[in-house]
Amino acid sequence: MVVQPTVKLLIDGQFVDSKTKDWIEVKNPATQEVVSRLPLCTAEEFNAAVQSARDAFPKWRATPVPQRARVMLKLQELIHRHKDELAASVTREQGKTLADAHGDVFRGLEVVEYAAGIARDLMGEYVEGVSAGIDTYSLRQPLGVAAGICPFNFPAMVPLWLFPIATTAGNTFLLKPSERDPGAAMMLAELAMEAGMPRGVLNIVHGTHDTVNRILDHPDISAVSFVGSDAAGRHVYQRGCASGKRVQSNMGAKNHAVIMPDADVDTVASALAGAAFGAAGQRCMAISAAVFVGGMERYRDALVQKARSLKVNAGHEPGADLGPVISPEAKQRIERLIASGIQEGAQCDLDGRGIQVPGYPHGNFVGPTILSDVSPSMECYREEIFGPVLVCLEAGSLEEAIATVNANEHGNGTAIFTASGAAARRFQSEIDVGMVGINIPIPVPLPFFSFTGWRGSFAGDLQMYGRMGVQFYTRTKTVTASWKGAEAPGVIPGLAGVGASTPGHKH
């Protein structure tokens, strides 16, 4: 009998084995082979991790900003050096292709690079002379212990959205990777330790609902970042806020592409195929609904042909365009929603159910699927399918298309394909969505901006990464100071011996 490796906890700078009796198997989605066993950490282990973060905070907070930033400079170098191993872990546990896995790592790496230059966004403000001899200025100071709860779909990128900015801003951090694919997060933690992250500044715990609720309830955790589904995200936001925490919660999406009649056919087909079916549709910025203004017929054949040409295979296989979905349960749900759409009257232009991948009979594979003649009342439209499924609607005008997008509860990302600057400008102005692409299908902002989902896709006030990410992990202190009159001679109480020019010091 082969004993599978166990995933460790990171507590106070040490990778330790859990003493729990409850474990989860981490499986390869292409084969169902067990990759490792993950512990559901005990309450004692969880509390020890929080205490470690709390104890580390005063010294880390007092560490000069350039010194904290140098840890990030070293970390980005180490991630570059180990990018292939990180990508292989992502593919093995999550299932996405190696190309997508490298993208997963690289997009997280960009946030590490941003964190290395965080000083500018930690600057406060200063007004001299608000009154006679009085100045007012503000300081940005860290919160204390922050925590991050990560999803399965980006096991390298999302942890790197969170702990680099939080820790470089002076906080200590408690990370809970997804229980389905923790390997990349554990590798990143090892690299962070090698880069010089002091013990206790980054801690990692594992688990499911109980661990999440401990994060939300623990009085020593000041802020929580979450990325995941609607139901879990609403729970995190409500319970975290009720516990007095600052919370940012990135949730589900139904991202629409609006295709105007003047859009280039080949450009649209390639863009929609990549955005809808890449990463097996398991990304919160995937295009899962297309609205064709004036009708779909002009684009149908090219879109179906492009989607049909995509190769479904295990993520590590050469030439794979999309790999399996994360679990058998996810596959079953996706196929059920496809069947629901057909039953409700949608036309199935391409059916990815029941696909067989040679050599991988137990993989969670779903092929690219296109449903047309879809209406907003259908379940396949209302639900976030989170698989390689594109639902297609039609609209008589740009105004009607905008109304369709705005009527959906989610507001994460959207795109318009058009040759008309006037149409694009109207779209970007009137659309009630936080991230907009113009002839770009997946408009994820680079880290010097922020990830700005709206409405049902986000709960909170300050978004992830970028300047708003720094603001989320810090709070503003405003100081008003008065220095009037001559200084009394002699040593200032409490400052004896400070500085080379202290009165009484002989040079």
Coordinates of C-alpha atoms in Angstrom, one line a residue:
M1 CA 0.0 0.0 0.0
V2 CA 1.4 3.4 -1.1
V3 CA 1.2 6.0 1.7
Q4 CA 0.5 9.4 0.2
P5 CA 2.4 12.5 1.4
T6 CA 0.6 14.7 3.9
V7 CA 0.2 18.5 3.5
K8 CA 1.8 20.3 6.4
L9 CA 0.7 23.3 8.4
L10 CA 3.0 26.4 8.6
I11 CA 3.0 27.7 12.2
D12 CA 5.6 30.1 13.6
G13 CA 8.0 29.5 10.8
Q14 CA 7.9 25.7 11.0
F15 CA 6.2 23.3 8.6
V16 CA 4.6 20.8 11.0
D17 CA 2.4 17.7 10.7
S18 CA -1.2 18.1 12.0
K19 CA -2.4 16.0 14.9
T20 CA -5.9 15.9 13.5
K21 CA -7.9 12.7 12.9
D22 CA -9.7 14.2 9.9
W23 CA -8.1 14.3 6.4
I24 CA -9.1 15.0 2.8
E25 CA -7.6 13.4 -0.2
V26 CA -6.2 15.8 -2.8
K27 CA -6.8 14.2 -6.2
N28 CA -5.5 14.7 -9.8
P29 CA -8.7 15.7 -11.8
A30 CA -7.4 14.0 -14.9
T31 CA -6.8 10.6 -13.3
Q32 CA -8.5 10.6 -9.8
E33 CA -5.1 9.5 -8.4
V34 CA -4.5 10.8 -4.8
V35 CA -1.7 13.4 -4.9
S36 CA -1.6 14.0 -1.1
R37 CA -3.7 14.1 2.1
L38 CA -4.7 17.4 3.6
P39 CA -5.5 17.9 7.3
L40 CA -8.5 19.6 8.7
C41 CA -6.5 21.4 11.3
T42 CA -7.6 21.3 14.9
A43 CA -8.8 24.3 16.9
E44 CA -5.5 24.2 18.9
E45 CA -3.4 24.3 15.7
F46 CA -5.5 27.1 14.4
N47 CA -5.1 29.1 17.5
A48 CA -1.4 28.5 17.6
A49 CA -1.1 29.9 14.1
V50 CA -3.1 33.0 15.0
Q51 CA -1.0 33.5 18.1
S52 CA 2.2 33.2 16.1
A53 CA 1.0 35.9 13.7
R54 CA 0.0 38.1 16.6
D55 CA 3.3 37.7 18.4
A56 CA 5.2 38.4 15.2
F57 CA 3.3 41.6 14.4
P58 CA 5.0 44.2 16.6
K59 CA 8.5 43.5 15.4
W60 CA 7.4 43.1 11.7
R61 CA 5.4 46.3 11.8
A62 CA 8.5 48.1 13.1
T63 CA 10.7 46.6 10.3
P64 CA 11.6 49.4 7.8
V65 CA 9.5 49.4 4.7
P66 CA 12.6 48.9 2.4
Q67 CA 13.6 45.8 4.4
R68 CA 10.1 44.4 4.0
A69 CA 10.1 45.2 0.3
R70 CA 13.4 43.4 -0.2
V71 CA 11.8 40.2 0.9
M72 CA 9.4 40.6 -2.0
L73 CA 12.3 41.3 -4.4
K74 CA 13.9 38.1 -3.3
L75 CA 10.6 36.2 -3.5
Q76 CA 9.9 37.3 -7.1
E77 CA 13.4 36.1 -8.0
L78 CA 12.7 32.7 -6.4
I79 CA 9.3 32.4 -8.1
H80 CA 10.9 33.0 -11.4
R81 CA 13.5 30.3 -10.6
H82 CA 10.8 27.8 -9.6
K83 CA 8.0 28.7 -12.0
D84 CA 8.1 25.3 -13.7
E85 CA 7.7 23.3 -10.5
L86 CA 4.9 25.7 -9.4
A87 CA 3.1 25.3 -12.7
A88 CA 3.5 21.5 -12.6
S89 CA 1.9 21.5 -9.1
V90 CA -1.0 23.6 -10.3
T91 CA -1.6 21.3 -13.3
R92 CA -1.4 18.1 -11.2
E93 CA -3.8 19.3 -8.5
Q94 CA -6.1 21.7 -10.4
G95 CA -6.1 20.2 -13.9
K96 CA -5.5 23.3 -16.0
T97 CA -3.0 23.0 -18.9
L98 CA 0.6 23.8 -18.2
A99 CA 0.3 27.0 -20.3
D100 CA -2.6 28.1 -18.2
A101 CA -0.7 27.1 -15.0
H102 CA 2.2 29.2 -16.0
G103 CA -0.2 32.1 -16.5
D104 CA -1.6 31.4 -13.0
V105 CA 1.9 31.7 -11.6
F106 CA 2.9 34.8 -13.7
R107 CA -0.2 36.8 -12.8
G108 CA 0.5 36.3 -9.2
L109 CA 4.1 37.1 -9.7
E110 CA 3.1 40.5 -11.1
V111 CA 1.5 41.3 -7.7
V112 CA 4.7 40.3 -5.9
E113 CA 6.6 42.8 -8.1
Y114 CA 4.0 45.5 -7.3
A115 CA 4.4 44.8 -3.6
A116 CA 8.1 45.3 -3.8
G117 CA 7.4 48.9 -4.8
I118 CA 4.7 49.5 -2.2
A119 CA 6.3 52.5 -0.5
R120 CA 4.5 55.1 -2.6
D121 CA 1.1 53.7 -1.8
L122 CA 1.9 53.7 2.0
M123 CA 2.5 57.5 1.9
G124 CA 0.2 59.7 3.9
E125 CA -0.7 63.4 3.4
Y126 CA 0.7 66.5 5.0
V127 CA -0.7 70.0 5.3
E128 CA 1.5 72.6 6.9
G129 CA 0.0 75.5 8.7
V130 CA -3.6 74.4 9.2
S131 CA -3.5 77.0 12.0
A132 CA -0.8 79.2 13.5
G133 CA 2.1 76.9 14.2
I134 CA 0.0 73.8 13.7
D135 CA 0.4 71.1 11.0
T136 CA -1.8 68.1 10.2
Y137 CA -0.7 64.9 8.6
S138 CA -1.9 61.4 8.0
L139 CA -0.1 58.0 8.4
R140 CA -0.9 54.7 6.9
Q141 CA -0.5 51.9 9.4
P142 CA -1.0 48.2 9.3
L143 CA -4.1 46.5 10.8
G144 CA -2.4 43.6 12.6
V145 CA -3.3 40.0 11.7
A146 CA -5.0 39.5 8.3
A147 CA -6.3 36.3 6.8
G148 CA -7.0 35.0 3.3
I149 CA -9.4 32.3 2.1
C150 CA -8.5 31.0 -1.4
P151 CA -10.4 29.2 -4.2
F152 CA -9.4 26.2 -6.1
N153 CA -9.3 27.8 -9.6
F154 CA -6.1 29.9 -9.2
P155 CA -4.0 28.1 -6.5
A156 CA -0.9 30.2 -7.2
M157 CA -2.3 33.5 -8.3
V158 CA -4.8 34.2 -5.5
P159 CA -2.5 33.6 -2.6
L160 CA -0.1 36.0 -4.3
W161 CA -2.9 38.5 -4.6
L162 CA -3.1 38.5 -0.8
F163 CA -0.1 37.8 1.4
P164 CA 2.6 39.8 -0.5
I165 CA 0.6 43.1 -0.2
A166 CA -0.7 42.4 3.3
T167 CA 2.8 41.6 4.7
T168 CA 4.7 44.2 2.9
A169 CA 2.2 46.8 4.3
G170 CA 3.3 45.6 7.7
N171 CA 0.7 43.0 8.7
T172 CA 1.2 39.4 9.6
F173 CA -0.9 36.9 7.6
L174 CA -2.9 33.6 8.0
L175 CA -3.5 31.8 4.7
K176 CA -6.1 29.1 4.0
P177 CA -5.4 27.6 0.6
S178 CA -8.2 25.6 -1.1
E179 CA -8.5 22.1 0.3
R180 CA -8.6 20.8 -3.3
D181 CA -5.2 22.1 -4.5
P182 CA -2.9 23.4 -1.7
G183 CA 0.4 22.4 -3.2
A184 CA 1.3 25.7 -5.0
A185 CA 0.5 27.7 -1.8
M186 CA 2.8 25.5 0.2
M187 CA 5.6 25.9 -2.3
L188 CA 5.1 29.7 -2.3
A189 CA 5.3 29.6 1.5
E190 CA 8.6 27.7 1.4
L191 CA 9.9 30.3 -1.1
A192 CA 8.8 33.2 1.1
M193 CA 10.7 31.7 4.1
E194 CA 13.8 31.3 1.8
A195 CA 13.3 35.0 0.8
G196 CA 13.6 36.1 4.4
M197 CA 10.1 36.2 5.7
P198 CA 10.5 36.1 9.5
R199 CA 8.8 33.4 11.4
G200 CA 5.2 34.0 12.3
V201 CA 4.7 36.7 9.6
L202 CA 3.1 34.1 7.3
N203 CA 1.2 31.1 8.7
I204 CA -0.9 28.5 6.8
V205 CA -3.8 26.5 8.1
H206 CA -6.0 23.9 6.2
G207 CA -9.6 22.9 6.4
T208 CA -13.1 23.5 5.2
H209 CA -16.1 25.2 6.8
D210 CA -14.9 24.9 10.4
T211 CA -11.6 26.5 9.6
V212 CA -13.3 29.3 7.6
N213 CA -15.6 30.0 10.6
R214 CA -12.6 30.1 13.0
I215 CA -11.1 32.8 10.8
L216 CA -14.3 34.8 10.7
D217 CA -14.8 34.5 14.5
H218 CA -11.3 34.9 15.9
P219 CA -11.0 38.2 17.7
D220 CA -7.3 38.7 16.9
I221 CA -7.9 38.6 13.1
S222 CA -8.6 42.2 11.9
A223 CA -9.2 41.6 8.2
V224 CA -10.3 38.8 5.9
S225 CA -9.9 38.5 2.1
F226 CA -12.0 35.9 0.3
V227 CA -12.3 34.6 -3.3
G228 CA -14.9 32.0 -4.2
S229 CA -18.5 31.2 -4.8
D230 CA -21.6 33.4 -4.1
A231 CA -23.0 31.5 -1.2
A232 CA -19.6 31.2 0.6
G233 CA -18.7 34.8 -0.2
R234 CA -21.9 36.1 1.3
H235 CA -21.4 34.0 4.4
V236 CA -17.8 35.2 4.8
Y237 CA -18.9 38.9 4.4
Q238 CA -21.8 38.7 6.8
R239 CA -20.2 36.7 9.5
G240 CA -16.9 38.5 9.2
C241 CA -18.5 41.9 9.4
A242 CA -20.7 40.8 12.3
S243 CA -17.4 40.0 14.1
G244 CA -16.1 43.5 13.5
K245 CA -13.6 42.6 10.8
R246 CA -12.8 44.4 7.6
V247 CA -13.8 42.1 4.8
Q248 CA -13.3 42.0 1.0
S249 CA -15.2 39.2 -0.7
N250 CA -14.8 38.4 -4.4
M251 CA -17.7 36.2 -5.5
G252 CA -19.3 34.7 -8.6
A253 CA -19.8 36.1 -12.0
K254 CA -21.7 35.9 -15.3
N255 CA -19.5 37.8 -17.6
H256 CA -21.0 38.9 -20.9
A257 CA -19.5 39.7 -24.2
V258 CA -21.5 42.0 -26.4
I259 CA -20.8 41.5 -30.2
M260 CA -21.8 44.3 -32.5
P261 CA -22.7 43.6 -36.1
D262 CA -19.5 45.4 -37.3
A263 CA -17.2 43.1 -35.3
D264 CA -14.7 41.0 -37.2
V265 CA -15.9 37.4 -37.4
D266 CA -12.6 35.6 -36.9
T267 CA -11.5 38.0 -34.1
V268 CA -14.8 37.3 -32.3
A269 CA -14.6 33.5 -32.7
S270 CA -11.0 33.3 -31.4
A271 CA -11.7 35.7 -28.5
L272 CA -14.9 33.9 -27.4
A273 CA -13.4 30.5 -27.7
G274 CA -10.4 31.4 -25.6
A275 CA -12.3 33.4 -23.0
A276 CA -15.2 30.9 -22.6
F277 CA -13.3 27.5 -22.8
G278 CA -9.8 28.3 -21.6
A279 CA -9.0 26.9 -18.2
A280 CA -12.1 24.8 -18.7
G281 CA -14.2 27.8 -18.0
Q282 CA -13.2 27.7 -14.3
R283 CA -12.3 31.4 -13.8
C284 CA -14.3 34.2 -12.4
M285 CA -13.5 36.4 -15.5
A286 CA -14.4 33.8 -18.1
I287 CA -16.9 34.9 -20.8
S288 CA -19.9 32.7 -20.1
A289 CA -22.6 34.6 -22.0
A290 CA -22.4 36.3 -25.4
V291 CA -25.0 38.8 -26.6
F292 CA -25.1 39.2 -30.4
V293 CA -26.6 42.5 -31.4
G294 CA -28.6 41.9 -34.6
G295 CA -28.3 38.1 -34.4
M296 CA -25.8 35.4 -34.1
E297 CA -26.0 33.7 -37.5
R298 CA -23.0 35.6 -39.0
Y299 CA -20.8 34.3 -36.3
R300 CA -22.2 30.8 -35.6
D301 CA -20.2 28.6 -37.9
A302 CA -16.8 30.3 -37.2
L303 CA -17.4 30.1 -33.4
V304 CA -18.4 26.4 -33.5
Q305 CA -15.5 25.5 -35.7
K306 CA -13.0 27.3 -33.5
A307 CA -14.4 25.7 -30.3
R308 CA -14.5 22.2 -32.0
S309 CA -10.8 22.6 -32.8
L310 CA -9.8 22.9 -29.2
K311 CA -8.0 19.8 -27.8
V312 CA -9.3 18.4 -24.5
N313 CA -6.7 16.4 -22.6
A314 CA -4.9 16.1 -19.3
G315 CA -3.3 19.4 -18.6
H316 CA 0.3 18.1 -18.8
E317 CA -0.2 16.6 -22.2
P318 CA 1.4 18.4 -25.2
G319 CA -1.1 20.4 -27.2
A320 CA -3.8 20.4 -24.6
D321 CA -6.1 23.5 -24.9
L322 CA -8.3 22.7 -21.9
G323 CA -8.0 20.1 -19.1
P324 CA -10.5 18.6 -16.8
V325 CA -12.8 20.4 -14.3
I326 CA -11.9 20.1 -10.7
S327 CA -14.1 17.2 -9.5
P328 CA -16.7 14.6 -10.6
E329 CA -19.3 16.7 -8.8
A330 CA -18.4 19.8 -10.8
K331 CA -18.6 17.8 -14.0
Q332 CA -22.0 16.4 -13.0
R333 CA -23.4 19.9 -12.2
I334 CA -22.1 21.3 -15.5
E335 CA -23.7 18.6 -17.6
R336 CA -26.9 19.0 -15.7
L337 CA -27.0 22.7 -16.5
I338 CA -26.4 21.9 -20.2
A339 CA -29.3 19.5 -20.2
S340 CA -31.5 22.0 -18.4
G341 CA -30.8 24.6 -21.1
I342 CA -31.7 22.2 -23.9
Q343 CA -34.8 21.1 -22.0
E344 CA -35.9 24.7 -21.7
G345 CA -35.5 25.4 -25.4
A346 CA -31.9 26.3 -26.1
Q347 CA -30.2 25.0 -29.2
C348 CA -27.1 23.0 -28.6
D349 CA -24.6 24.0 -31.4
L350 CA -21.8 22.1 -29.8
D351 CA -22.2 19.4 -27.1
G352 CA -19.2 18.7 -24.8
R353 CA -20.9 16.1 -22.6
G354 CA -19.7 12.6 -22.6
I355 CA -16.3 13.4 -24.1
Q356 CA -13.8 10.5 -24.0
V357 CA -10.1 11.4 -23.6
P358 CA -7.8 8.4 -24.6
G359 CA -5.7 7.3 -21.7
Y360 CA -7.7 9.1 -19.1
P361 CA -11.0 7.2 -18.6
H362 CA -11.6 8.6 -15.1
G363 CA -10.9 12.3 -15.8
N364 CA -13.5 15.0 -15.1
F365 CA -13.6 16.1 -18.7
V366 CA -16.3 18.3 -20.3
G367 CA -15.7 19.5 -23.9
P368 CA -16.5 23.0 -25.2
T369 CA -20.3 23.5 -25.3
I370 CA -22.2 26.2 -27.1
L371 CA -25.9 26.9 -26.4
S372 CA -27.8 29.4 -28.6
D373 CA -31.3 30.8 -28.5
V374 CA -30.9 31.3 -24.8
S375 CA -33.1 33.6 -22.8
P376 CA -32.4 35.3 -19.4
S377 CA -35.1 33.2 -17.8
M378 CA -33.3 29.9 -18.4
E379 CA -31.4 28.2 -15.6
C380 CA -28.3 27.8 -17.8
Y381 CA -28.2 31.6 -18.0
R382 CA -29.1 32.4 -14.4
E383 CA -26.5 30.1 -12.8
E384 CA -22.8 30.5 -12.9
I385 CA -21.9 27.2 -14.7
F386 CA -18.2 27.5 -14.0
G387 CA -17.3 25.1 -16.9
P388 CA -16.5 25.3 -20.6
V389 CA -20.0 26.4 -21.6
L390 CA -21.0 29.5 -23.6
V391 CA -24.6 30.6 -23.6
C392 CA -25.6 32.8 -26.5
L393 CA -28.4 35.4 -26.5
E394 CA -29.5 37.9 -29.2
A395 CA -30.4 41.6 -28.9
G396 CA -32.0 44.0 -31.3
S397 CA -29.8 47.0 -30.4
L398 CA -26.9 48.0 -28.2
E399 CA -29.3 49.6 -25.8
E400 CA -31.1 46.2 -25.4
A401 CA -27.7 44.4 -24.9
I402 CA -26.6 46.8 -22.2
A403 CA -30.0 46.4 -20.5
T404 CA -29.5 42.6 -20.6
V405 CA -26.1 42.8 -19.0
N406 CA -27.1 45.3 -16.4
A407 CA -30.1 43.2 -15.4
N408 CA -27.9 40.3 -14.4
E409 CA -27.1 40.3 -10.7
H410 CA -23.3 40.0 -11.2
G411 CA -21.0 42.7 -12.3
N412 CA -17.5 41.3 -12.5
G413 CA -16.3 41.7 -16.1
T414 CA -17.7 42.4 -19.5
A415 CA -16.5 43.1 -23.0
I416 CA -17.7 44.6 -26.3
F417 CA -16.4 43.8 -29.7
T418 CA -17.0 46.5 -32.3
A419 CA -15.3 48.8 -34.8
S420 CA -17.3 51.8 -33.6
G421 CA -15.6 54.1 -31.1
A422 CA -19.0 55.7 -30.4
A423 CA -20.6 52.3 -29.5
A424 CA -17.6 51.4 -27.3
R425 CA -17.7 54.7 -25.5
R426 CA -21.4 54.4 -24.8
F427 CA -20.9 50.8 -23.6
Q428 CA -18.1 51.7 -21.1
S429 CA -20.2 54.6 -19.8
E430 CA -23.5 52.9 -19.4
I431 CA -22.6 49.3 -18.4
D432 CA -23.0 48.5 -14.7
V433 CA -19.9 46.2 -14.5
G434 CA -16.6 46.9 -12.8
M435 CA -14.1 45.7 -15.4
V436 CA -14.7 46.4 -19.1
G437 CA -12.8 45.2 -22.1
I438 CA -13.1 46.9 -25.5
N439 CA -12.1 44.3 -28.1
I440 CA -10.4 42.5 -25.2
P441 CA -12.3 39.4 -23.9
I442 CA -10.9 39.1 -20.3
P443 CA -10.0 42.6 -19.0
V444 CA -8.2 41.6 -15.8
P445 CA -6.3 44.8 -14.6
L446 CA -2.6 44.7 -14.0
P447 CA -1.6 45.1 -10.3
F448 CA -1.0 48.9 -10.4
F449 CA -4.8 49.0 -10.8
S450 CA -7.2 47.0 -8.7
F451 CA -9.5 44.1 -9.4
T452 CA -12.8 46.0 -9.4
G453 CA -15.8 43.6 -9.6
W454 CA -19.2 45.3 -8.8
R455 CA -22.6 44.4 -7.5
G456 CA -23.2 40.7 -6.8
S457 CA -19.7 39.9 -7.7
F458 CA -18.1 41.7 -4.8
A459 CA -18.9 42.6 -1.2
G460 CA -16.9 45.2 0.7
D461 CA -15.5 48.7 0.1
L462 CA -11.9 48.2 -1.0
Q463 CA -10.9 45.9 -3.8
M464 CA -8.0 43.4 -4.1
Y465 CA -4.4 44.4 -5.0
G466 CA -3.3 47.7 -6.4
R467 CA -3.7 50.9 -4.4
M468 CA -7.1 49.7 -3.0
G469 CA -5.5 46.5 -1.8
V470 CA -2.9 48.5 0.2
Q471 CA -5.7 50.7 1.6
F472 CA -7.6 47.5 2.6
Y473 CA -4.7 46.2 4.7
T474 CA -3.9 49.6 6.3
R475 CA -5.8 52.2 8.2
T476 CA -5.3 56.0 8.4
K477 CA -4.1 57.8 11.5
T478 CA -4.4 61.6 11.4
V479 CA -2.1 63.7 13.5
T480 CA -2.4 67.4 14.4
A481 CA 0.8 68.8 15.9
S482 CA 1.7 72.1 17.5
W483 CA 5.3 73.2 18.0
K484 CA 5.2 76.7 19.4
G485 CA 7.8 78.7 21.3
A486 CA 11.5 78.1 21.9
E487 CA 12.7 74.6 22.9
A488 CA 13.9 74.3 26.5
P489 CA 17.6 73.6 26.7
G490 CA 19.0 70.3 27.9
V491 CA 18.1 66.7 27.3
I492 CA 14.6 66.0 26.3
P493 CA 13.0 63.5 28.7
G494 CA 12.9 60.0 27.2
L495 CA 15.4 60.8 24.4
A496 CA 18.7 60.8 26.2
G497 CA 21.4 59.4 24.1
V498 CA 19.4 59.5 20.8
G499 CA 21.3 60.9 17.9
A500 CA 24.9 62.1 17.5
S501 CA 23.9 65.8 18.2
T502 CA 22.2 65.1 21.6
P503 CA 23.1 67.9 23.9
G504 CA 26.1 67.0 26.0
H505 CA 27.5 64.6 23.4
K506 CA 31.2 65.2 22.7
H507 CA 32.2 64.8 19.1

